Amino acid sequence: MSDTSETSDTTGVLSTGGSGARSRRTVLRAAVAGAGAVAAVGAGATAAEAASRPARPVTFVMVHGSGSNSYGLATWVAELGLRGHRAVAVDLPGHGPGAYFPLSYQSPQDLEALRTEPSPLGKVTLKDNADHVEAVVRRARRNGPVVLVAQSMGGATVNAVANRIPELIDHLVYASAFCPAKRKSVLELMTTPEAATSMLFRMTGVPTPPELGVNRVNWRSNDPKFFAACKEALGSDYTDAEVRALMNTLEPDESAAISVSDARGLPERWGRIPRTFLKFTEDRAIPPALQDLMIREADELTPGNRFRVRPLAAPHAGPRDPAVVAGELELVARLCR
């Protein structure tokens, strides 16, 4: 069960890690591949006041993390739908039906070829992601208020979209997602002391040449050490079977450009939108200390519009019960004017 008390405590991707023999920067690039107070709303509604209002019909537009796809958010979408809400999970360019699975990734795997096989995701940029999500938000906005939700590295894309069209977004939600504010990129956030305990650094990625432009993970590896690191990073309280099921939904390639791109939220654009951070307190991929750092720096950038923080006892993949997240998103719906 989650702790749903309001808090302003800020004291403190799916992504891949690298091996100890590689340079720290290479490890960091691999690691980010895969991976406040109540905001003023209207006259300054509190969560209790918002909860007493009937929820307005909103559309939740959800953005997945690195190496994932819309299926990774399917249980959240389904739970919201069963509660009578509109929700859509977006497949970012090169993901979902458009995903690329290298031939060398198939069975039997050719691990040597997997290091060098080109991928179309090497050409995908943060702008491409933002273009795609912006188009979805514009369509959804025709039906009423829009809540834009990010999970993991999807936060970089959500920031970029919010910088473009703040007038079309009623609320931003970061579900243990990256939110660069004072720091330029996801990579820069992962170089902070607050990120040092991330289990992503223990997940060994496939070493690929820089010219491929991708971070690659062999989710089909049978290495027990790799599996153990994945379980710790993504779902430490999940069963082994649940972790394997999760890993089998993930895609091997992610554009290396996303984690190094400037994804800072602009105070005059992104900073105008009310925002909520779902802080996953058991997250070992984006540690709570790093989540707190992002919350604190965002609030310092826009002191008049601070994060509404909701702690949930969940690992990086989210609560095992999707009703926990859905309940939080219903509260957000009530905050939308």
mmCIF file of C-alpha atoms in Angstrom:
data_model
loop_
_atom_site.group_PDB
_atom_site.id
_atom_site.type_symbol
_atom_site.label_atom_id
_atom_site.label_comp_id
_atom_site.label_asym_id
_atom_site.label_seq_id
_atom_site.Cartn_x
_atom_site.Cartn_y
_atom_site.Cartn_z
ATOM 1 C CA MET A 1 0.000 0.000 0.000
ATOM 2 C CA SER A 2 1.201 3.506 -0.691
ATOM 3 C CA ASP A 3 1.777 6.421 1.641
ATOM 4 C CA THR A 4 -0.479 9.059 0.110
ATOM 5 C CA SER A 5 0.239 11.850 2.569
ATOM 6 C CA GLU A 6 1.170 15.239 1.139
ATOM 7 C CA THR A 7 4.821 16.138 1.554
ATOM 8 C CA SER A 8 7.249 18.852 0.567
ATOM 9 C CA ASP A 9 10.304 16.936 1.793
ATOM 10 C CA THR A 10 13.068 17.213 -0.775
ATOM 11 C CA THR A 11 16.082 16.216 1.335
ATOM 12 C CA GLY A 12 17.315 13.861 -0.617
ATOM 13 C CA VAL A 13 14.456 4.329 -17.688
ATOM 14 C CA LEU A 14 14.585 2.012 -18.306
ATOM 15 C CA SER A 15 18.307 1.997 -18.551
ATOM 16 C CA THR A 16 21.413 -0.104 -18.841
ATOM 17 C CA GLY A 17 24.665 -0.145 -16.982
ATOM 18 C CA GLY A 18 28.204 -0.858 -18.058
ATOM 19 C CA SER A 19 30.988 -3.174 -16.921
ATOM 20 C CA GLY A 20 33.695 -2.132 -14.505
ATOM 21 C CA ALA A 21 36.312 -2.216 -17.249
ATOM 22 C CA ARG A 22 34.677 0.553 -19.222
ATOM 23 C CA SER A 23 35.197 4.245 -18.601
ATOM 24 C CA ARG A 24 32.909 5.983 -16.122
ATOM 25 C CA ARG A 25 31.393 8.117 -18.848
ATOM 26 C CA THR A 26 30.662 5.044 -20.975
ATOM 27 C CA VAL A 27 29.046 3.410 -17.970
ATOM 28 C CA LEU A 28 26.963 6.506 -17.347
ATOM 29 C CA ARG A 29 25.827 6.705 -20.965
ATOM 30 C CA ALA A 30 24.771 3.083 -20.777
ATOM 31 C CA ALA A 31 23.104 3.550 -17.413
ATOM 32 C CA VAL A 32 20.781 6.249 -18.674
ATOM 33 C CA ALA A 33 19.917 4.358 -21.845
ATOM 34 C CA GLY A 34 17.270 2.108 -20.634
ATOM 35 C CA ALA A 35 16.402 4.670 -17.356
ATOM 36 C CA GLY A 36 7.489 19.928 -3.040
ATOM 37 C CA ALA A 37 4.605 21.626 -2.017
ATOM 38 C CA VAL A 38 1.098 21.383 -3.476
ATOM 39 C CA ALA A 39 1.099 23.333 -6.744
ATOM 40 C CA ALA A 40 -1.163 26.365 -6.930
ATOM 41 C CA VAL A 41 -4.279 25.535 -8.916
ATOM 42 C CA GLY A 42 -6.817 28.264 -9.444
ATOM 43 C CA ALA A 43 -7.134 29.941 -6.056
ATOM 44 C CA GLY A 44 -4.691 27.437 -4.493
ATOM 45 C CA ALA A 45 -6.607 24.192 -4.023
ATOM 46 C CA THR A 46 -5.344 21.651 -1.504
ATOM 47 C CA ALA A 47 -5.458 17.939 -2.237
ATOM 48 C CA ALA A 48 -8.334 17.521 0.229
ATOM 49 C CA GLU A 49 -10.352 20.232 -1.500
ATOM 50 C CA ALA A 50 -9.590 18.728 -4.874
ATOM 51 C CA ALA A 51 -10.655 15.287 -3.705
ATOM 52 C CA SER A 52 -14.075 16.643 -2.806
ATOM 53 C CA ARG A 53 -14.700 17.814 -6.361
ATOM 54 C CA PRO A 54 -16.086 15.508 -9.028
ATOM 55 C CA ALA A 55 -13.310 14.505 -11.399
ATOM 56 C CA ARG A 56 -13.554 16.310 -14.720
ATOM 57 C CA PRO A 57 -13.195 14.189 -17.831
ATOM 58 C CA VAL A 58 -9.532 14.378 -18.775
ATOM 59 C CA THR A 59 -7.318 12.442 -21.134
ATOM 60 C CA PHE A 60 -4.165 10.936 -19.685
ATOM 61 C CA VAL A 61 -1.371 10.796 -22.257
ATOM 62 C CA MET A 62 1.386 8.508 -21.007
ATOM 63 C CA VAL A 63 5.006 8.352 -22.172
ATOM 64 C CA HIS A 64 7.139 5.276 -21.515
ATOM 65 C CA GLY A 65 10.799 5.049 -20.603
ATOM 66 C CA SER A 66 13.895 3.848 -22.417
ATOM 67 C CA GLY A 67 13.704 0.449 -24.057
ATOM 68 C CA SER A 68 10.030 0.206 -23.252
ATOM 69 C CA ASN A 69 6.790 0.831 -25.139
ATOM 70 C CA SER A 70 3.102 1.439 -24.580
ATOM 71 C CA TYR A 71 2.663 -2.124 -23.321
ATOM 72 C CA GLY A 72 4.774 -1.191 -20.300
ATOM 73 C CA LEU A 73 1.972 1.183 -19.259
ATOM 74 C CA ALA A 74 -0.900 -1.094 -20.262
ATOM 75 C CA THR A 75 -1.974 -2.015 -16.717
ATOM 76 C CA TRP A 76 -2.201 1.679 -15.754
ATOM 77 C CA VAL A 77 -4.234 2.450 -18.869
ATOM 78 C CA ALA A 78 -6.528 -0.521 -18.270
ATOM 79 C CA GLU A 79 -7.186 0.435 -14.641
ATOM 80 C CA LEU A 80 -7.958 4.030 -15.597
ATOM 81 C CA GLY A 81 -10.281 2.817 -18.340
ATOM 82 C CA LEU A 82 -12.162 0.573 -15.931
ATOM 83 C CA ARG A 83 -12.632 3.625 -13.709
ATOM 84 C CA GLY A 84 -14.190 5.542 -16.590
ATOM 85 C CA HIS A 85 -11.228 7.656 -17.645
ATOM 86 C CA ARG A 86 -9.689 8.264 -21.055
ATOM 87 C CA ALA A 87 -6.059 7.188 -21.281
ATOM 88 C CA VAL A 88 -3.610 6.527 -24.082
ATOM 89 C CA ALA A 89 -0.067 5.200 -23.850
ATOM 90 C CA VAL A 90 2.186 6.498 -26.609
ATOM 91 C CA ASP A 91 4.736 4.427 -28.498
ATOM 92 C CA LEU A 92 7.704 6.724 -29.071
ATOM 93 C CA PRO A 93 9.426 6.589 -32.490
ATOM 94 C CA GLY A 94 11.191 3.257 -32.957
ATOM 95 C CA HIS A 95 9.184 1.557 -30.225
ATOM 96 C CA GLY A 96 6.082 -0.613 -30.025
ATOM 97 C CA PRO A 97 4.918 -1.672 -33.513
ATOM 98 C CA GLY A 98 7.825 0.351 -34.931
ATOM 99 C CA ALA A 99 10.460 -1.338 -32.782
ATOM 100 C CA TYR A 100 13.644 -2.728 -34.284
ATOM 101 C CA PHE A 101 14.918 -6.110 -33.153
ATOM 102 C CA PRO A 102 18.378 -6.872 -34.590
ATOM 103 C CA LEU A 103 18.682 -10.187 -36.376
ATOM 104 C CA SER A 104 21.584 -10.985 -34.087
ATOM 105 C CA TYR A 105 19.217 -10.531 -31.117
ATOM 106 C CA GLN A 106 17.002 -13.379 -32.310
ATOM 107 C CA SER A 107 17.467 -17.002 -31.321
ATOM 108 C CA PRO A 108 20.058 -18.366 -31.677
ATOM 109 C CA GLN A 109 21.769 -15.125 -30.753
ATOM 110 C CA ASP A 110 24.957 -13.952 -32.420
ATOM 111 C CA LEU A 111 26.522 -12.020 -29.565
ATOM 112 C CA GLU A 112 29.470 -10.818 -31.610
ATOM 113 C CA ALA A 113 27.265 -9.410 -34.366
ATOM 114 C CA LEU A 114 24.995 -7.864 -31.732
ATOM 115 C CA ARG A 115 27.834 -5.483 -30.867
ATOM 116 C CA THR A 116 27.927 -3.924 -34.327
ATOM 117 C CA GLU A 117 24.584 -4.473 -36.079
ATOM 118 C CA PRO A 118 23.175 -1.066 -37.140
ATOM 119 C CA SER A 119 19.819 0.171 -35.873
ATOM 120 C CA PRO A 120 17.404 2.798 -37.193
ATOM 121 C CA LEU A 121 17.031 4.098 -33.624
ATOM 122 C CA GLY A 122 20.479 5.598 -34.020
ATOM 123 C CA LYS A 123 18.829 8.410 -35.977
ATOM 124 C CA VAL A 124 16.012 9.137 -33.497
ATOM 125 C CA THR A 125 16.319 12.442 -31.639
ATOM 126 C CA LEU A 126 14.574 14.069 -28.698
ATOM 127 C CA LYS A 127 12.911 16.364 -31.231
ATOM 128 C CA ASP A 128 11.442 13.307 -32.968
ATOM 129 C CA ASN A 129 10.002 12.108 -29.673
ATOM 130 C CA ALA A 130 8.599 15.547 -28.866
ATOM 131 C CA ASP A 131 7.057 15.903 -32.340
ATOM 132 C CA HIS A 132 5.277 12.590 -31.912
ATOM 133 C CA VAL A 133 3.928 13.244 -28.417
ATOM 134 C CA GLU A 134 2.933 16.808 -29.261
ATOM 135 C CA ALA A 135 0.747 15.491 -32.075
ATOM 136 C CA VAL A 136 -0.971 13.108 -29.659
ATOM 137 C CA VAL A 137 -1.544 15.864 -27.100
ATOM 138 C CA ARG A 138 -3.053 18.138 -29.757
ATOM 139 C CA ARG A 139 -5.537 15.447 -30.759
ATOM 140 C CA ALA A 140 -6.394 14.605 -27.157
ATOM 141 C CA ARG A 141 -6.898 18.268 -26.275
ATOM 142 C CA ARG A 142 -9.909 18.436 -28.605
ATOM 143 C CA ASN A 143 -11.727 16.303 -26.026
ATOM 144 C CA GLY A 144 -10.886 18.439 -22.995
ATOM 145 C CA PRO A 145 -8.119 18.722 -20.380
ATOM 146 C CA VAL A 146 -4.903 16.751 -20.862
ATOM 147 C CA VAL A 147 -2.671 15.264 -18.168
ATOM 148 C CA LEU A 148 0.748 14.351 -19.547
ATOM 149 C CA VAL A 149 2.372 11.481 -17.650
ATOM 150 C CA ALA A 150 6.015 10.377 -17.855
ATOM 151 C CA GLN A 151 7.680 7.252 -16.569
ATOM 152 C CA SER A 152 11.469 6.941 -16.249
ATOM 153 C CA MET A 153 13.334 8.494 -19.197
ATOM 154 C CA GLY A 154 10.005 9.522 -20.710
ATOM 155 C CA GLY A 155 10.440 12.590 -18.524
ATOM 156 C CA ALA A 156 12.941 14.053 -20.991
ATOM 157 C CA THR A 157 10.355 13.910 -23.771
ATOM 158 C CA VAL A 158 7.600 15.292 -21.541
ATOM 159 C CA ASN A 159 9.796 18.257 -20.634
ATOM 160 C CA ALA A 160 10.413 18.963 -24.318
ATOM 161 C CA VAL A 161 6.700 18.805 -25.112
ATOM 162 C CA ALA A 162 5.787 21.007 -22.144
ATOM 163 C CA ASN A 163 8.290 23.624 -23.349
ATOM 164 C CA ARG A 164 6.457 23.726 -26.687
ATOM 165 C CA ILE A 165 2.769 23.703 -25.808
ATOM 166 C CA PRO A 166 2.230 24.568 -22.134
ATOM 167 C CA GLU A 167 -1.175 26.048 -22.971
ATOM 168 C CA LEU A 168 -2.442 22.611 -24.056
ATOM 169 C CA ILE A 169 -1.359 20.691 -20.955
ATOM 170 C CA ASP A 170 -3.319 20.954 -17.707
ATOM 171 C CA HIS A 171 -1.007 18.944 -15.473
ATOM 172 C CA LEU A 172 2.329 17.112 -15.661
ATOM 173 C CA VAL A 173 2.950 13.874 -13.773
ATOM 174 C CA TYR A 174 6.401 12.351 -13.298
ATOM 175 C CA ALA A 175 6.137 8.723 -12.161
ATOM 176 C CA SER A 176 9.699 8.296 -10.898
ATOM 177 C CA ALA A 177 10.731 10.001 -14.125
ATOM 178 C CA PHE A 178 13.707 12.142 -15.032
ATOM 179 C CA CYS A 179 13.011 15.873 -14.859
ATOM 180 C CA PRO A 180 16.041 17.961 -15.850
ATOM 181 C CA ALA A 181 15.600 21.536 -14.620
ATOM 182 C CA LYS A 182 18.861 23.129 -13.573
ATOM 183 C CA ARG A 183 20.926 20.315 -15.089
ATOM 184 C CA LYS A 184 20.927 19.904 -18.832
ATOM 185 C CA SER A 185 20.254 16.236 -19.424
ATOM 186 C CA VAL A 186 19.452 12.815 -18.063
ATOM 187 C CA LEU A 187 23.145 11.969 -18.312
ATOM 188 C CA GLU A 188 24.103 14.966 -16.171
ATOM 189 C CA LEU A 189 21.595 13.886 -13.540
ATOM 190 C CA MET A 190 23.127 10.428 -13.519
ATOM 191 C CA THR A 191 26.574 11.888 -12.786
ATOM 192 C CA THR A 192 25.412 13.396 -9.478
ATOM 193 C CA PRO A 193 26.287 11.870 -6.094
ATOM 194 C CA GLU A 194 22.557 11.271 -5.600
ATOM 195 C CA ALA A 195 22.645 8.787 -8.483
ATOM 196 C CA ALA A 196 25.684 6.873 -7.256
ATOM 197 C CA THR A 197 23.681 4.029 -5.702
ATOM 198 C CA SER A 198 21.667 3.360 -8.865
ATOM 199 C CA MET A 199 21.529 -0.325 -9.696
ATOM 200 C CA LEU A 200 21.553 0.637 -13.362
ATOM 201 C CA PHE A 201 25.328 0.808 -13.138
ATOM 202 C CA ARG A 202 25.382 -2.921 -12.450
ATOM 203 C CA MET A 203 23.350 -3.817 -15.531
ATOM 204 C CA THR A 204 25.821 -4.699 -18.266
ATOM 205 C CA GLY A 205 24.825 -3.290 -21.635
ATOM 206 C CA VAL A 206 26.012 -4.533 -25.018
ATOM 207 C CA PRO A 207 29.133 -2.532 -25.945
ATOM 208 C CA THR A 208 28.416 -0.851 -29.287
ATOM 209 C CA PRO A 209 30.564 1.628 -31.265
ATOM 210 C CA PRO A 210 29.510 5.280 -30.841
ATOM 211 C CA GLU A 211 28.717 5.634 -34.531
ATOM 212 C CA LEU A 212 25.754 3.270 -34.126
ATOM 213 C CA GLY A 213 24.078 5.941 -31.980
ATOM 214 C CA VAL A 214 22.274 3.415 -29.789
ATOM 215 C CA ASN A 215 22.441 2.010 -26.296
ATOM 216 C CA ARG A 216 21.723 -1.703 -26.540
ATOM 217 C CA VAL A 217 20.630 -4.190 -23.914
ATOM 218 C CA ASN A 218 20.384 -7.943 -24.326
ATOM 219 C CA TRP A 219 17.233 -8.549 -22.313
ATOM 220 C CA ARG A 220 17.358 -12.185 -23.470
ATOM 221 C CA SER A 221 20.676 -12.843 -21.781
ATOM 222 C CA ASN A 222 20.812 -16.010 -19.691
ATOM 223 C CA ASP A 223 23.494 -14.583 -17.385
ATOM 224 C CA PRO A 224 22.174 -14.975 -13.808
ATOM 225 C CA LYS A 225 24.164 -11.926 -12.653
ATOM 226 C CA PHE A 226 22.474 -9.800 -15.315
ATOM 227 C CA PHE A 227 19.057 -11.052 -14.258
ATOM 228 C CA ALA A 228 19.797 -10.333 -10.600
ATOM 229 C CA ALA A 229 20.875 -6.780 -11.447
ATOM 230 C CA CYS A 230 17.736 -6.240 -13.546
ATOM 231 C CA LYS A 231 15.516 -7.454 -10.733
ATOM 232 C CA GLU A 232 17.169 -5.108 -8.235
ATOM 233 C CA ALA A 233 17.002 -2.155 -10.610
ATOM 234 C CA LEU A 234 13.487 -2.603 -11.962
ATOM 235 C CA GLY A 235 11.353 -4.610 -9.562
ATOM 236 C CA SER A 236 13.057 -5.701 -6.392
ATOM 237 C CA ASP A 237 9.777 -6.779 -4.779
ATOM 238 C CA TYR A 238 8.525 -8.569 -7.899
ATOM 239 C CA THR A 239 8.752 -12.330 -8.226
ATOM 240 C CA ASP A 240 11.346 -13.763 -10.595
ATOM 241 C CA ALA A 241 8.557 -14.755 -12.968
ATOM 242 C CA GLU A 242 7.169 -11.208 -12.949
ATOM 243 C CA VAL A 243 10.602 -9.754 -13.680
ATOM 244 C CA ARG A 244 11.111 -12.164 -16.591
ATOM 245 C CA ALA A 245 7.705 -11.220 -17.957
ATOM 246 C CA LEU A 246 8.689 -7.547 -17.711
ATOM 247 C CA MET A 247 12.043 -8.118 -19.414
ATOM 248 C CA ASN A 248 10.314 -9.918 -22.280
ATOM 249 C CA THR A 249 8.300 -6.777 -23.052
ATOM 250 C CA LEU A 250 11.413 -4.619 -23.366
ATOM 251 C CA GLU A 251 13.237 -3.718 -26.572
ATOM 252 C CA PRO A 252 17.001 -3.970 -27.047
ATOM 253 C CA ASP A 253 17.730 -0.596 -28.654
ATOM 254 C CA GLU A 254 17.342 2.997 -27.479
ATOM 255 C CA SER A 255 18.631 6.133 -29.149
ATOM 256 C CA ALA A 256 21.772 7.294 -27.383
ATOM 257 C CA ALA A 257 20.833 10.883 -28.234
ATOM 258 C CA ILE A 258 17.907 11.053 -25.810
ATOM 259 C CA SER A 259 19.902 10.835 -22.596
ATOM 260 C CA VAL A 260 22.442 13.477 -23.653
ATOM 261 C CA SER A 261 20.017 15.997 -25.193
ATOM 262 C CA ASP A 262 19.132 19.250 -23.474
ATOM 263 C CA ALA A 263 15.824 18.421 -21.817
ATOM 264 C CA ARG A 264 15.648 21.213 -19.246
ATOM 265 C CA GLY A 265 12.187 22.501 -18.456
ATOM 266 C CA LEU A 266 12.003 26.197 -19.295
ATOM 267 C CA PRO A 267 10.579 28.174 -16.363
ATOM 268 C CA GLU A 268 8.512 30.452 -18.607
ATOM 269 C CA ARG A 269 7.008 27.496 -20.533
ATOM 270 C CA TRP A 270 7.200 24.134 -18.770
ATOM 271 C CA GLY A 271 7.312 25.978 -15.444
ATOM 272 C CA ARG A 272 3.784 27.364 -15.909
ATOM 273 C CA ILE A 273 2.129 23.950 -15.757
ATOM 274 C CA PRO A 274 0.999 22.452 -12.412
ATOM 275 C CA ARG A 275 2.988 19.292 -11.743
ATOM 276 C CA THR A 276 3.000 16.201 -9.559
ATOM 277 C CA PHE A 277 5.881 13.858 -8.775
ATOM 278 C CA LEU A 278 5.019 10.281 -7.865
ATOM 279 C CA LYS A 279 8.071 9.449 -5.794
ATOM 280 C CA PHE A 280 8.778 5.709 -5.848
ATOM 281 C CA THR A 281 10.480 5.238 -2.501
ATOM 282 C CA GLU A 282 11.747 1.715 -3.271
ATOM 283 C CA ASP A 283 13.228 2.680 -6.647
ATOM 284 C CA ARG A 284 16.763 1.366 -7.048
ATOM 285 C CA ALA A 285 17.187 2.607 -10.612
ATOM 286 C CA ILE A 286 16.387 6.278 -9.979
ATOM 287 C CA PRO A 287 17.159 6.371 -6.251
ATOM 288 C CA PRO A 288 14.922 8.434 -3.953
ATOM 289 C CA ALA A 289 17.834 10.819 -3.339
ATOM 290 C CA LEU A 290 17.998 11.548 -7.073
ATOM 291 C CA GLN A 291 14.237 11.978 -7.267
ATOM 292 C CA ASP A 292 14.471 14.469 -4.390
ATOM 293 C CA LEU A 293 17.258 16.345 -6.170
ATOM 294 C CA MET A 294 15.152 16.737 -9.297
ATOM 295 C CA ILE A 295 12.151 17.900 -7.271
ATOM 296 C CA ARG A 296 14.240 20.392 -5.337
ATOM 297 C CA GLU A 297 15.956 21.863 -8.401
ATOM 298 C CA ALA A 298 12.686 22.164 -10.294
ATOM 299 C CA ASP A 299 11.085 23.959 -7.340
ATOM 300 C CA GLU A 300 14.051 26.311 -7.089
ATOM 301 C CA LEU A 301 13.613 27.140 -10.770
ATOM 302 C CA THR A 302 9.899 27.919 -10.378
ATOM 303 C CA PRO A 303 9.305 28.744 -6.693
ATOM 304 C CA GLY A 304 5.801 29.967 -7.473
ATOM 305 C CA ASN A 305 4.825 26.617 -8.994
ATOM 306 C CA ARG A 306 6.282 23.778 -6.966
ATOM 307 C CA PHE A 307 5.915 20.033 -7.312
ATOM 308 C CA ARG A 308 3.072 18.307 -5.542
ATOM 309 C CA VAL A 309 4.874 15.222 -4.210
ATOM 310 C CA ARG A 310 3.193 11.870 -3.551
ATOM 311 C CA PRO A 311 5.392 9.084 -2.109
ATOM 312 C CA LEU A 312 4.546 5.535 -3.137
ATOM 313 C CA ALA A 313 6.273 2.420 -1.802
ATOM 314 C CA ALA A 314 7.178 1.082 -5.229
ATOM 315 C CA PRO A 315 10.220 0.032 -7.288
ATOM 316 C CA HIS A 316 11.155 1.543 -10.639
ATOM 317 C CA ALA A 317 8.623 -0.504 -12.605
ATOM 318 C CA GLY A 318 5.869 0.866 -10.384
ATOM 319 C CA PRO A 319 3.502 -0.643 -7.814
ATOM 320 C CA ARG A 320 2.490 -4.225 -8.459
ATOM 321 C CA ASP A 321 -1.119 -3.075 -8.032
ATOM 322 C CA PRO A 322 -1.962 -0.615 -10.844
ATOM 323 C CA ALA A 323 -4.839 0.732 -8.742
ATOM 324 C CA VAL A 324 -2.266 2.590 -6.631
ATOM 325 C CA VAL A 325 -1.098 4.718 -9.566
ATOM 326 C CA ALA A 326 -4.620 5.038 -10.960
ATOM 327 C CA GLY A 327 -5.831 6.404 -7.639
ATOM 328 C CA GLU A 328 -3.128 9.042 -7.669
ATOM 329 C CA LEU A 329 -3.956 10.016 -11.236
ATOM 330 C CA GLU A 330 -7.636 10.381 -10.286
ATOM 331 C CA LEU A 331 -6.579 12.947 -7.680
ATOM 332 C CA VAL A 332 -4.657 14.787 -10.389
ATOM 333 C CA ALA A 333 -7.765 14.778 -12.604
ATOM 334 C CA ARG A 334 -9.648 16.589 -9.835
ATOM 335 C CA LEU A 335 -6.967 19.271 -9.731
ATOM 336 C CA CYS A 336 -7.498 20.135 -13.399
ATOM 337 C CA ARG A 337 -9.595 23.233 -13.933
#
